[in-house]
Coordinates of C-alpha atoms in Angstrom, one line a residue:
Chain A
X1 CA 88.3 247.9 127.4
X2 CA 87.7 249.3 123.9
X3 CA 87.6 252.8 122.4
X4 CA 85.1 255.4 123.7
X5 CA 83.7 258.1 121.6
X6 CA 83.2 261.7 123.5
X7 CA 79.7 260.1 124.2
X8 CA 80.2 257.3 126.3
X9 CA 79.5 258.8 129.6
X10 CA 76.4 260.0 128.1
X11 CA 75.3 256.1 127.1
X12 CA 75.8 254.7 130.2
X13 CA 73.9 257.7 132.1
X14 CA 70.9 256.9 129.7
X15 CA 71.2 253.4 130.7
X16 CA 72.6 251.8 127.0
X17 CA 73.7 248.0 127.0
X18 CA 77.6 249.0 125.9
X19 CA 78.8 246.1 123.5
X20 CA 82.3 246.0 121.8
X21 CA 81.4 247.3 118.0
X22 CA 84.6 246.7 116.0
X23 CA 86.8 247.4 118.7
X24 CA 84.6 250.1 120.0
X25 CA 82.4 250.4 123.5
X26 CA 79.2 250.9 121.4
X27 CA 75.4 251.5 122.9
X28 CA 73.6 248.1 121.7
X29 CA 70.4 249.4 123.3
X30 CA 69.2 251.9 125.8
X31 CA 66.1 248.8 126.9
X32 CA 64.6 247.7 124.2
X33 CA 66.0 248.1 120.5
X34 CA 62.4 247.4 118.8
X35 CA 60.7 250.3 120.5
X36 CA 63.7 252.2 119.3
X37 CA 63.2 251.5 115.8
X38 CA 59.9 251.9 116.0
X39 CA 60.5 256.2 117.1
X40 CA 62.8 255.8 114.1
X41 CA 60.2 254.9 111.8
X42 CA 57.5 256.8 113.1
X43 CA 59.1 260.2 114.8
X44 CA 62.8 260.5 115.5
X45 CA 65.7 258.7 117.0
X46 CA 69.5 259.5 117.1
X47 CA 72.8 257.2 116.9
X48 CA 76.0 258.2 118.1
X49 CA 78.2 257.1 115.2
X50 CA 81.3 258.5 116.0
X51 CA 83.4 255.9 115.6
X52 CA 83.6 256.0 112.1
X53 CA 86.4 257.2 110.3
X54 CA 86.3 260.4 108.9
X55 CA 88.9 260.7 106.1
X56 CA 89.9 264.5 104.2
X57 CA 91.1 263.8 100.9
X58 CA 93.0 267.4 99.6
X59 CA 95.8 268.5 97.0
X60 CA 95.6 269.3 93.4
X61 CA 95.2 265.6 92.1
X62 CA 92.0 265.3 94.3
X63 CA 89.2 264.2 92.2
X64 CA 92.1 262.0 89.6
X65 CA 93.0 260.2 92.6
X66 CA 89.6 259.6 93.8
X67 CA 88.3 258.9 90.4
X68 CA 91.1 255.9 90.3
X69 CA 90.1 254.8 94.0
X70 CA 86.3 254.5 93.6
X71 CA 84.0 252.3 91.5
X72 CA 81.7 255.2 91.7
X73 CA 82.9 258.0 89.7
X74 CA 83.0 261.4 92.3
X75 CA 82.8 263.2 88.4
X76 CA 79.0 262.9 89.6
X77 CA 79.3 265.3 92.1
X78 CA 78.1 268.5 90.8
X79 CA 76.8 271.0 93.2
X80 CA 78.8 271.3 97.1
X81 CA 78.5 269.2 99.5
X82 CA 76.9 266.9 97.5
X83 CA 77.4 262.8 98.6
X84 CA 77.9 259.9 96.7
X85 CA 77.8 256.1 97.9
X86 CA 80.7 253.8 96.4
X87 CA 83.0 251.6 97.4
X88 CA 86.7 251.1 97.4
X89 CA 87.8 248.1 95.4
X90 CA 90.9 245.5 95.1
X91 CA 92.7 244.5 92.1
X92 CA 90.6 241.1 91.8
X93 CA 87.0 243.7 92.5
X94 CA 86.2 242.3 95.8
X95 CA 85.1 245.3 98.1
X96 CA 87.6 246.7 100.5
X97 CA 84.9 248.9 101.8
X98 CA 81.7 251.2 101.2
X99 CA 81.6 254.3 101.7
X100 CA 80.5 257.8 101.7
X101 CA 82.2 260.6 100.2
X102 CA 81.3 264.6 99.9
X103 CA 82.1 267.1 97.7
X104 CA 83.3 269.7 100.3
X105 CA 84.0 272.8 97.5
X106 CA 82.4 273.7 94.6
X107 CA 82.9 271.8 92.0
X108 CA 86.5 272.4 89.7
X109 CA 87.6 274.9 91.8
X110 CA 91.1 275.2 92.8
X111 CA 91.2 273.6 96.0
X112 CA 88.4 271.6 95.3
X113 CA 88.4 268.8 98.3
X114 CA 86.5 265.9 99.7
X115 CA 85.4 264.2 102.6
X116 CA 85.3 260.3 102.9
X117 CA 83.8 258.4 105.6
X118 CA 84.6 254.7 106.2
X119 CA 83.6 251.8 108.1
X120 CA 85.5 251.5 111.8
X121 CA 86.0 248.0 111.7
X122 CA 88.1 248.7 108.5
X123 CA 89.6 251.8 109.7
X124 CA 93.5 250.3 109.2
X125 CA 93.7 248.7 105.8
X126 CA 91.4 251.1 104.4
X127 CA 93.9 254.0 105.7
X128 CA 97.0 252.0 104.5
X129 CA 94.9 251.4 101.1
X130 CA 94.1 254.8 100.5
X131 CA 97.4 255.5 101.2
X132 CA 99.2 253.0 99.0
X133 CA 97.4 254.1 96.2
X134 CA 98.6 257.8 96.7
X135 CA 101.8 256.6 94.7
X136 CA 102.7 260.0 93.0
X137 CA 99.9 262.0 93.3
X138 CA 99.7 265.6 94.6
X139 CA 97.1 264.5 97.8
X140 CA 96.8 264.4 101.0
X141 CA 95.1 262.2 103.6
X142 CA 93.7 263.6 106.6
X143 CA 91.8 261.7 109.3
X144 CA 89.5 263.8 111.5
X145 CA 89.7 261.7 114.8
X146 CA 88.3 265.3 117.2
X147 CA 85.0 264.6 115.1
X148 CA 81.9 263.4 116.8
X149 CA 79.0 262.0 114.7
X150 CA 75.5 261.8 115.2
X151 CA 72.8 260.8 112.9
X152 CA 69.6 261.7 113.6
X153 CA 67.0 259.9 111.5
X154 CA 63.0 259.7 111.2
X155 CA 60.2 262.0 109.5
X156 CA 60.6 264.2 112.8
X157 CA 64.2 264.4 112.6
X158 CA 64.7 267.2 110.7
X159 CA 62.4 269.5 112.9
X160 CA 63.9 268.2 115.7
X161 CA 67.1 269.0 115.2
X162 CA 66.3 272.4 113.9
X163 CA 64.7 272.7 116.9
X164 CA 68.0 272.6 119.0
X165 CA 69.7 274.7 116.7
X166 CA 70.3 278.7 115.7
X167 CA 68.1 280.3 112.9
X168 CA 71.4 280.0 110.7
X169 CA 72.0 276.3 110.7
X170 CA 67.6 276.0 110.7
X171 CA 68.2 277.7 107.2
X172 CA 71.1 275.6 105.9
X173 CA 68.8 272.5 107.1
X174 CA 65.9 273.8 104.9
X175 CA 68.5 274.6 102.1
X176 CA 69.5 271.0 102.0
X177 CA 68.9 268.4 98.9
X178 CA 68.6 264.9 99.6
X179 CA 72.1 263.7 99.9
X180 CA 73.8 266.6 100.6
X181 CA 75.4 268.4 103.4
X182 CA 77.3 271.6 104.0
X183 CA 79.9 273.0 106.7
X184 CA 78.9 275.6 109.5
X185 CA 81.3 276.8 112.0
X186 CA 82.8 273.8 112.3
X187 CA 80.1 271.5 111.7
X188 CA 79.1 269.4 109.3
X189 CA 75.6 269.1 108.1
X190 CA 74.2 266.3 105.7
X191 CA 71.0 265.0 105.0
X192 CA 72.3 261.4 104.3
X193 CA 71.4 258.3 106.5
X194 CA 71.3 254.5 107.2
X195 CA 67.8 253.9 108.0
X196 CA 65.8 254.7 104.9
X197 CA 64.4 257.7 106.8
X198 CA 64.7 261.5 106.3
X199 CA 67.3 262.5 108.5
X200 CA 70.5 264.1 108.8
X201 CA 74.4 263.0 109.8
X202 CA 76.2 266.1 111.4
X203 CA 79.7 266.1 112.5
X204 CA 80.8 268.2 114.5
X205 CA 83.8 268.9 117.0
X206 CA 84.1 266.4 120.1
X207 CA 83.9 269.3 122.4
X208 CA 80.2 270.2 121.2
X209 CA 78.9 266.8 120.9
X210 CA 77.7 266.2 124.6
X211 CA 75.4 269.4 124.6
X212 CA 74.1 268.8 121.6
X213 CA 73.0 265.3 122.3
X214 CA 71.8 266.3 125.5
X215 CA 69.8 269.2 124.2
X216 CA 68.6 266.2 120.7
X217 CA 67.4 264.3 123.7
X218 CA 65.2 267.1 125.8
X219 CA 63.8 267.7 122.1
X220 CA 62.2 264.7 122.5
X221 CA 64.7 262.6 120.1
X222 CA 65.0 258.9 121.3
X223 CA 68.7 257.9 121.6
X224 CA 68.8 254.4 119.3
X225 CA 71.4 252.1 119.7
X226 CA 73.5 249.4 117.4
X227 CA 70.7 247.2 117.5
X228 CA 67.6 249.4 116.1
X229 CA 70.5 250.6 113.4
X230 CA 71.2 247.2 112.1
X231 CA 67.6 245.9 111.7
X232 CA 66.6 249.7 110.4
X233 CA 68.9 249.2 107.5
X234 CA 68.6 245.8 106.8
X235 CA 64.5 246.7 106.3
X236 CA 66.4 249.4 104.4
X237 CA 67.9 246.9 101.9
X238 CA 71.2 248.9 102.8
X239 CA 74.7 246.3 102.8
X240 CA 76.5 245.5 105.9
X241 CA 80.4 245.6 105.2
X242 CA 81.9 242.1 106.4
X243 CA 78.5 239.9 106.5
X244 CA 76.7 241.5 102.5
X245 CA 79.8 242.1 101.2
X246 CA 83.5 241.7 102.0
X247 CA 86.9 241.4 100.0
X248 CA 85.8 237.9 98.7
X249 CA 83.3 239.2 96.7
X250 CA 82.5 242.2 93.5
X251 CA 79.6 244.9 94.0
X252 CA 78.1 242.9 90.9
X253 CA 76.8 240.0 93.2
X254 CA 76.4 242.4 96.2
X255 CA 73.4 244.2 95.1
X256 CA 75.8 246.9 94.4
X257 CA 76.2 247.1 90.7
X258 CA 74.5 250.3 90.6
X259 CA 77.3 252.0 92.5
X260 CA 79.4 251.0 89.7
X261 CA 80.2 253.5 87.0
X262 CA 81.0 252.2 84.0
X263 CA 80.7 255.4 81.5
X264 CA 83.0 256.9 80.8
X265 CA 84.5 253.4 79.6
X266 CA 87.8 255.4 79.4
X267 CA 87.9 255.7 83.5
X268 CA 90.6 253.2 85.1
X269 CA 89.6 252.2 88.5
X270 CA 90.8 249.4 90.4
X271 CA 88.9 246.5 90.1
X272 CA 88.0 247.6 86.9
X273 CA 88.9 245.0 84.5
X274 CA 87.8 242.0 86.5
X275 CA 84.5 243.5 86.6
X276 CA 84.4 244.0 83.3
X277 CA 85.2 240.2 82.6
X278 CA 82.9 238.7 85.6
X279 CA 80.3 240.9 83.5
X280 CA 81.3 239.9 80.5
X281 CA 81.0 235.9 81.7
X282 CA 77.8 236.8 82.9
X283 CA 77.5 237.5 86.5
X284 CA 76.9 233.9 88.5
X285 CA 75.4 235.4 92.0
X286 CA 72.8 238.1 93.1
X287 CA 72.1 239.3 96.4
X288 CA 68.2 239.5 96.5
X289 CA 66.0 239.7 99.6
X290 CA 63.9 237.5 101.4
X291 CA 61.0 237.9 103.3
X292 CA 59.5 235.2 105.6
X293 CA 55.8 236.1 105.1
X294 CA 53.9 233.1 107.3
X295 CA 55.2 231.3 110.2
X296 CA 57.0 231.6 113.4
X297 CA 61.1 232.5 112.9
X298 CA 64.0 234.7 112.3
X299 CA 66.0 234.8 109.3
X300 CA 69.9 234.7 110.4
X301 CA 73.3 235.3 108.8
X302 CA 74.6 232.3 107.4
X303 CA 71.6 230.0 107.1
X304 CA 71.3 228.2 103.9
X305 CA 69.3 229.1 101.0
X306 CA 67.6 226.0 99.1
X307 CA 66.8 227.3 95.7
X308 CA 66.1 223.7 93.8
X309 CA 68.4 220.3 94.0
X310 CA 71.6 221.6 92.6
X311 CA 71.3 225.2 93.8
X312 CA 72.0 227.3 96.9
X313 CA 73.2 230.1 98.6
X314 CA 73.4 231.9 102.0
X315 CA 72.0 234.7 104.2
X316 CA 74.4 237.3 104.5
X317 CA 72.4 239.3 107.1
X318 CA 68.8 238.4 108.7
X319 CA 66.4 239.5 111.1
X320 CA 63.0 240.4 112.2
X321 CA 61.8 243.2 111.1
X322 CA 59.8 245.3 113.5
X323 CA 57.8 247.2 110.6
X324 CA 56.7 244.0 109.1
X325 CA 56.5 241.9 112.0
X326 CA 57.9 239.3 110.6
X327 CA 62.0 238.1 109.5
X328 CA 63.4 239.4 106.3
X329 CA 66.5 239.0 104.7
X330 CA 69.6 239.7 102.4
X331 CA 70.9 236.3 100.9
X332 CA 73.6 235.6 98.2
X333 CA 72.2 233.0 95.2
X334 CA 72.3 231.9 91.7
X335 CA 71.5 234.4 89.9
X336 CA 68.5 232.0 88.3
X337 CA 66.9 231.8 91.1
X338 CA 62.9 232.8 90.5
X339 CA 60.7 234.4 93.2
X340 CA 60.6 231.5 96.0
X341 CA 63.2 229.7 97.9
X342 CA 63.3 227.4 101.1
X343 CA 65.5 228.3 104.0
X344 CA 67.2 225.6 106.3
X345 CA 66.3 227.2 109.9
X346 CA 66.8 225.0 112.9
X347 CA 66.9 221.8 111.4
X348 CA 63.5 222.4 109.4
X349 CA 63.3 224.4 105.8
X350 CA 60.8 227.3 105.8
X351 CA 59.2 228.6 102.6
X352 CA 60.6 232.6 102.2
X353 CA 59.8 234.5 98.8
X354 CA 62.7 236.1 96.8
X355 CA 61.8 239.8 96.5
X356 CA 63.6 242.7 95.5
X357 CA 65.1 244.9 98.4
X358 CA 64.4 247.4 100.4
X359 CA 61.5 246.2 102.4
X360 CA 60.7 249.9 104.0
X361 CA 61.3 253.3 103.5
X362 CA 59.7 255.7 105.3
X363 CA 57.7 253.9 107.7
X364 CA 56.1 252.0 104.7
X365 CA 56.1 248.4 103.4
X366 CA 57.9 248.9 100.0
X367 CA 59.3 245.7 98.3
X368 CA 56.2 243.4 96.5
Chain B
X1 CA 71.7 243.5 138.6
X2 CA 68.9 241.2 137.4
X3 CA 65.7 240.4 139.7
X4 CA 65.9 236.5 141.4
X5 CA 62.6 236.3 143.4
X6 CA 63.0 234.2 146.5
X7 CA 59.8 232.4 146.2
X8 CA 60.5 230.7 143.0
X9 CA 62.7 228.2 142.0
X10 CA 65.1 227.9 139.0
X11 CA 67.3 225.4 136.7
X12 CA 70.7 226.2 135.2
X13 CA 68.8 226.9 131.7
X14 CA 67.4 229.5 133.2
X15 CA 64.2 228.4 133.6
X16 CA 61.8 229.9 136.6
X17 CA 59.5 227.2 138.5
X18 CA 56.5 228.6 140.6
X19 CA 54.9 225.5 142.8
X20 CA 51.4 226.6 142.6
X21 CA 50.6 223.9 145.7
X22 CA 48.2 221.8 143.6
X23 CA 50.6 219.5 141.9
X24 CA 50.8 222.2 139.4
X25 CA 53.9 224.1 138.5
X26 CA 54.5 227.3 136.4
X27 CA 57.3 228.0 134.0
X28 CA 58.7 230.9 132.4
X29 CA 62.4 232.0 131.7
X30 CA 64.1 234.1 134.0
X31 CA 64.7 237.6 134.0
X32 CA 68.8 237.3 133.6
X33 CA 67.5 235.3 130.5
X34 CA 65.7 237.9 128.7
X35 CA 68.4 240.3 129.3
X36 CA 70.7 238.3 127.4
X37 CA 68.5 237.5 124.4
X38 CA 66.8 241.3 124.1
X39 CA 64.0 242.2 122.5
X40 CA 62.0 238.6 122.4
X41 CA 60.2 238.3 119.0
X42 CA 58.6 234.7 118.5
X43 CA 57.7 232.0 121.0
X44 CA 57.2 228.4 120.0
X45 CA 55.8 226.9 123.5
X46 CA 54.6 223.4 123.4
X47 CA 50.5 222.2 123.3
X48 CA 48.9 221.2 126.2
X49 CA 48.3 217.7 126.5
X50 CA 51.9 217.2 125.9
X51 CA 53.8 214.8 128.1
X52 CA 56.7 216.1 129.1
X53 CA 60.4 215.0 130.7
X54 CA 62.7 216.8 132.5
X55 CA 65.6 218.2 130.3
X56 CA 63.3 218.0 126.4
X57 CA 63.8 220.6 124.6
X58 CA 60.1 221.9 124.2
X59 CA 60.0 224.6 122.9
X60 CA 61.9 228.5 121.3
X61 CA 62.4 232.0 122.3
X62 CA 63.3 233.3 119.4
X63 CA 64.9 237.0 120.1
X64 CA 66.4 240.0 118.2
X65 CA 69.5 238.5 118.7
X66 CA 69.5 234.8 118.9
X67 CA 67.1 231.4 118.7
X68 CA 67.0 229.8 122.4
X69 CA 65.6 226.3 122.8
X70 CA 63.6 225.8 126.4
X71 CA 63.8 223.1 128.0
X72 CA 61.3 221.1 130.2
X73 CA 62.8 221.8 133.8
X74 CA 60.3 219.1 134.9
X75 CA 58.2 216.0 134.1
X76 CA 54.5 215.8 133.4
X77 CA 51.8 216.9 131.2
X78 CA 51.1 220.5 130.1
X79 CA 47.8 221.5 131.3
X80 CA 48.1 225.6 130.1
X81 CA 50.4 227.5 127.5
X82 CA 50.3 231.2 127.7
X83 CA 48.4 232.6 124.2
X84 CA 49.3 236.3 124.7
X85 CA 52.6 235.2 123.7
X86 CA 51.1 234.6 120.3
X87 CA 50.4 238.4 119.9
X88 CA 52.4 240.0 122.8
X89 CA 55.8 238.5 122.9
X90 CA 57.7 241.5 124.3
X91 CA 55.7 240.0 127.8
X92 CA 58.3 237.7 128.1
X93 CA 60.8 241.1 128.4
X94 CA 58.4 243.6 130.3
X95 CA 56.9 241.2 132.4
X96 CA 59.2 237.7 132.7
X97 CA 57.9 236.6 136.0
X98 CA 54.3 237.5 135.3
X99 CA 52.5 238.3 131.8
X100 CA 55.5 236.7 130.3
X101 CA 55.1 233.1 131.4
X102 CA 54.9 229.8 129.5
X103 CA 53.7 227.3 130.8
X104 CA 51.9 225.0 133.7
X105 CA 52.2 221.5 134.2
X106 CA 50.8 218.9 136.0
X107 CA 53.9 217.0 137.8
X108 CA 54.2 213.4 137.4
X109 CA 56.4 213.6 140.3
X110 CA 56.4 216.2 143.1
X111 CA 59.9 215.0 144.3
X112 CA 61.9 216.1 141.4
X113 CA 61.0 219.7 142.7
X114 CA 64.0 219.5 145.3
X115 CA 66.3 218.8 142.6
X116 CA 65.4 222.5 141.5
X117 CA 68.0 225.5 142.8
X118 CA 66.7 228.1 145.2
X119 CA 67.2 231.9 144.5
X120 CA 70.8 231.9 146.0
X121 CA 71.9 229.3 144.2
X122 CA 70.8 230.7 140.9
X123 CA 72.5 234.3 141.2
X124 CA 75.9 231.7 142.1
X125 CA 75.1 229.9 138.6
X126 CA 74.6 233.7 136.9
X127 CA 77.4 234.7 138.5
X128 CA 79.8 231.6 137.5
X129 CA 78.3 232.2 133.7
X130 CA 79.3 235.9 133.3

């Protein structure tokens, strides 16, 4: 028996194939997982994700101690509530873990605080790495376990949810840039996402959550499971912590170099220097896409990439993607390689191309 | 649980067998199958003409979640493959007894049916499995 968010009860009554996530009893599917991506693409669906860890980062020293933490540099952040993607690194630059963190105040104000939200499966040595790297900082760590989660993503989400809601949070909704979120009684609105769709990621206390799935669900919003999320954000070109990256290996080969800040050069953050030396080397390793255009298949992690007689790589997560209809990829490989590759599948190579990721966003083929 | 119709028979690879009483047999995978793999996105199914054996590996289901080999839960030739599965491979989900079949093949040998299990003795082998 694993872990059970506040929703559980609500999964099994909506008939969801419950499979341990990370040490989590997480909804898999509630039938079939391609129709489910499918609302996602084309109206709306909703993923309980409340077994993320939801991390409060407060004191004085704040933003130093987050500036130190992250590859990405939260100095970015300029407006509230604004969100930023990055990644926690080790002292060799292998990724500990991405994540998401908000600007919660204005920015520079006394008080000024943040929000950081982390993978589940990581939840324990990111908290003890956080926390190690406190040393003698004025901050404080705070996990918010009482929060539920819910993201609800597609190009209906957004009316959807304002449908379900009171004329004040319909207004904060319309207010809302594109990565960006802002409190409300207790909640949490942001207009971030793991699908490559508009939608939105609310948290909100566990005691509200039921009701307001219930009411996402009479509004027509399709509950989405574990399944639909993972091949809706690999067509995404979005990482999976543990199978596109891990501790092993630097955001420079992980598609992820964007997330590094490098200006300005005067910023110390860990993993700094070996990045700076694996760039300086020139960076071996890219992780591209690939798409399996013709023939009968399905990319999978950890098949073998042939580039050419001395070179190869591997698929670090694969599938087939509903929107295309056919199996695309992530893969790890000499940073060389050109535009087409063979893949070992089943005892026979298949052709794939070599393209640049994502392969959709917003309902549309995207990569070429 | 998963639907086991009495009429047909089954194999441990959970494969279904319908006698069609004409030396003919049809073959799809069972309900309790498709469960496990999901959503089923490509079958590779054999061409008729084939000669088949008992046990072969003859063709894939490949699903959301995993590539299955089937296997040949009889010997003989295949006389019809099911084409919709070309287009419409979420038959094999919505429909695994029906829409969603594979094959048919001629038998070479109408005894090897009672080597098949009945529907009891397939929800025992489910059972034993989960």
């Amino acid at each position: 028996m694993g872990n059970k968010t506040i929703l559980y009860t609500q999964h099994v009554a909506m008939g969801a194939k419950i499979v341990d996530f990370g040490g989590w009893d997480m909804p898999l599917h509630y039938g079939s997982q391609v129709e489910e991506h499918h609302r996602v693409r084309q109206q709306s669906g909703m993923f309980d994700v409340s077994h993320m860890t939801v991390v409060d980062v407060t004191g004085s020293d704040a933003r130093d101690y987050l500036r130190r933490l992250l590859c990405n540099d939260v100095e970015r952040l300029k407006q509230k509530g604004k969100a930023l993607y990055s990644a926690m690194l080790n002292e060799q630059g292998g990724v500990i873990d991405d994540l998401i963190v908000y600007l919660m105040t204005e920015p520079g104000v006394s008080g000024e605080w943040y929000r950081v939200v982390v993978n589940c499966a990581t939840r324990e040595k990111d908290l003890r790495w956080m926390s190690d790297q406190v040393t003698k900082m004025d901050v404080a760590l705070t996990e918010q376990p009482d929060l539920a989660m819910i993201a609800i993503q597609g190009p209906e989400a957004l009316e959807r949810v304002k449908s379900v809601l009171s004329p004040f949070r319909q207004n904060l909704i319309d207010q809302l840039n594109l990565f960006q979120g802002q409190e409300s009684e207790g909640w949490f609105i942001a207009r971030t996402g793991y699908t490559g769709e508009d939608g939105l990621e609310i948290m909100l206390p566990d005691d509200e959550a039921e009701a307001f799935w219930k009411a996402l669900a009479e509004a027509g919003v399709a509950p989405c499971g574990l399944g639909a999320r993972d091949t809706l954000r690999l067509e995404a070109g979005m990482n999976l912590y543990g199978q596109d990256m891990d501790e092993t290996v630097s955001p420079l080969v992980s598609n992820m170099g964007w997330v590094v800040a490098w200006e300005p050069s005067d910023r110390f953050f860990v993993g700094r220097e070996p990045l700076e030396a694996e760039k300086a080397a020139g960076v071996k390793f890219k992780l591209v896409g690939l798409a399996m255009e013709t023939g009968k298949g399905v990319l999978r992690h950890g098949q073998t990439v042939v580039v050419d007689s001395e070179n190869e790589g591997y698929i670090t997560s694969g599938g087939f993607s509903p929107t295309l209809g056919y199996a695309v990829a992530l893969a790890r490989v000499p940073f060389a390689t050109a535009d087409e590759a063979e893949v070992e599948m089943r005892g026979k190579r298949v052709k794939v191309r070599v393209v640049k990721p994502p392969f959709v966003r917003h309902g549309q083929k995207v990569y070429s | 649980m998963s639907n086991i119709p009495n009429e047909l028979r089954y194999v441990a690879s959970h494969e279904w067998i319908r006698d069609e009483g004409d030396g003919t047999v049809t073959i799809g995978i069972t309900d309790h199958a498709q469960d496990l793999l999901g959503d089923v996105v490509f079958v590779e199914l054999p061409e008729v003409g084939d000669k088949v054996s008992a046990g072969d590996d003859i063709g894939v289901v490949e699903s959301v979640k995993a590539a299955s080999d089937v296997y040949a839960p009889l010997t003989g030739e295949v006389v019809a493959v099911n084409e919709d599965l070309e287009d419409a491979p979420e038959l094999v989900n919505s429909d695994p007894y029906g829409d969603g079949w594979f094959i048919r093949l001629r038998l070479t040998d109408a005894d090897e049916l009672d080597d098949l299990l009945d529907a009891d003795g397939y929800a025992e082998h489910c059972e034993s499995e989960s």
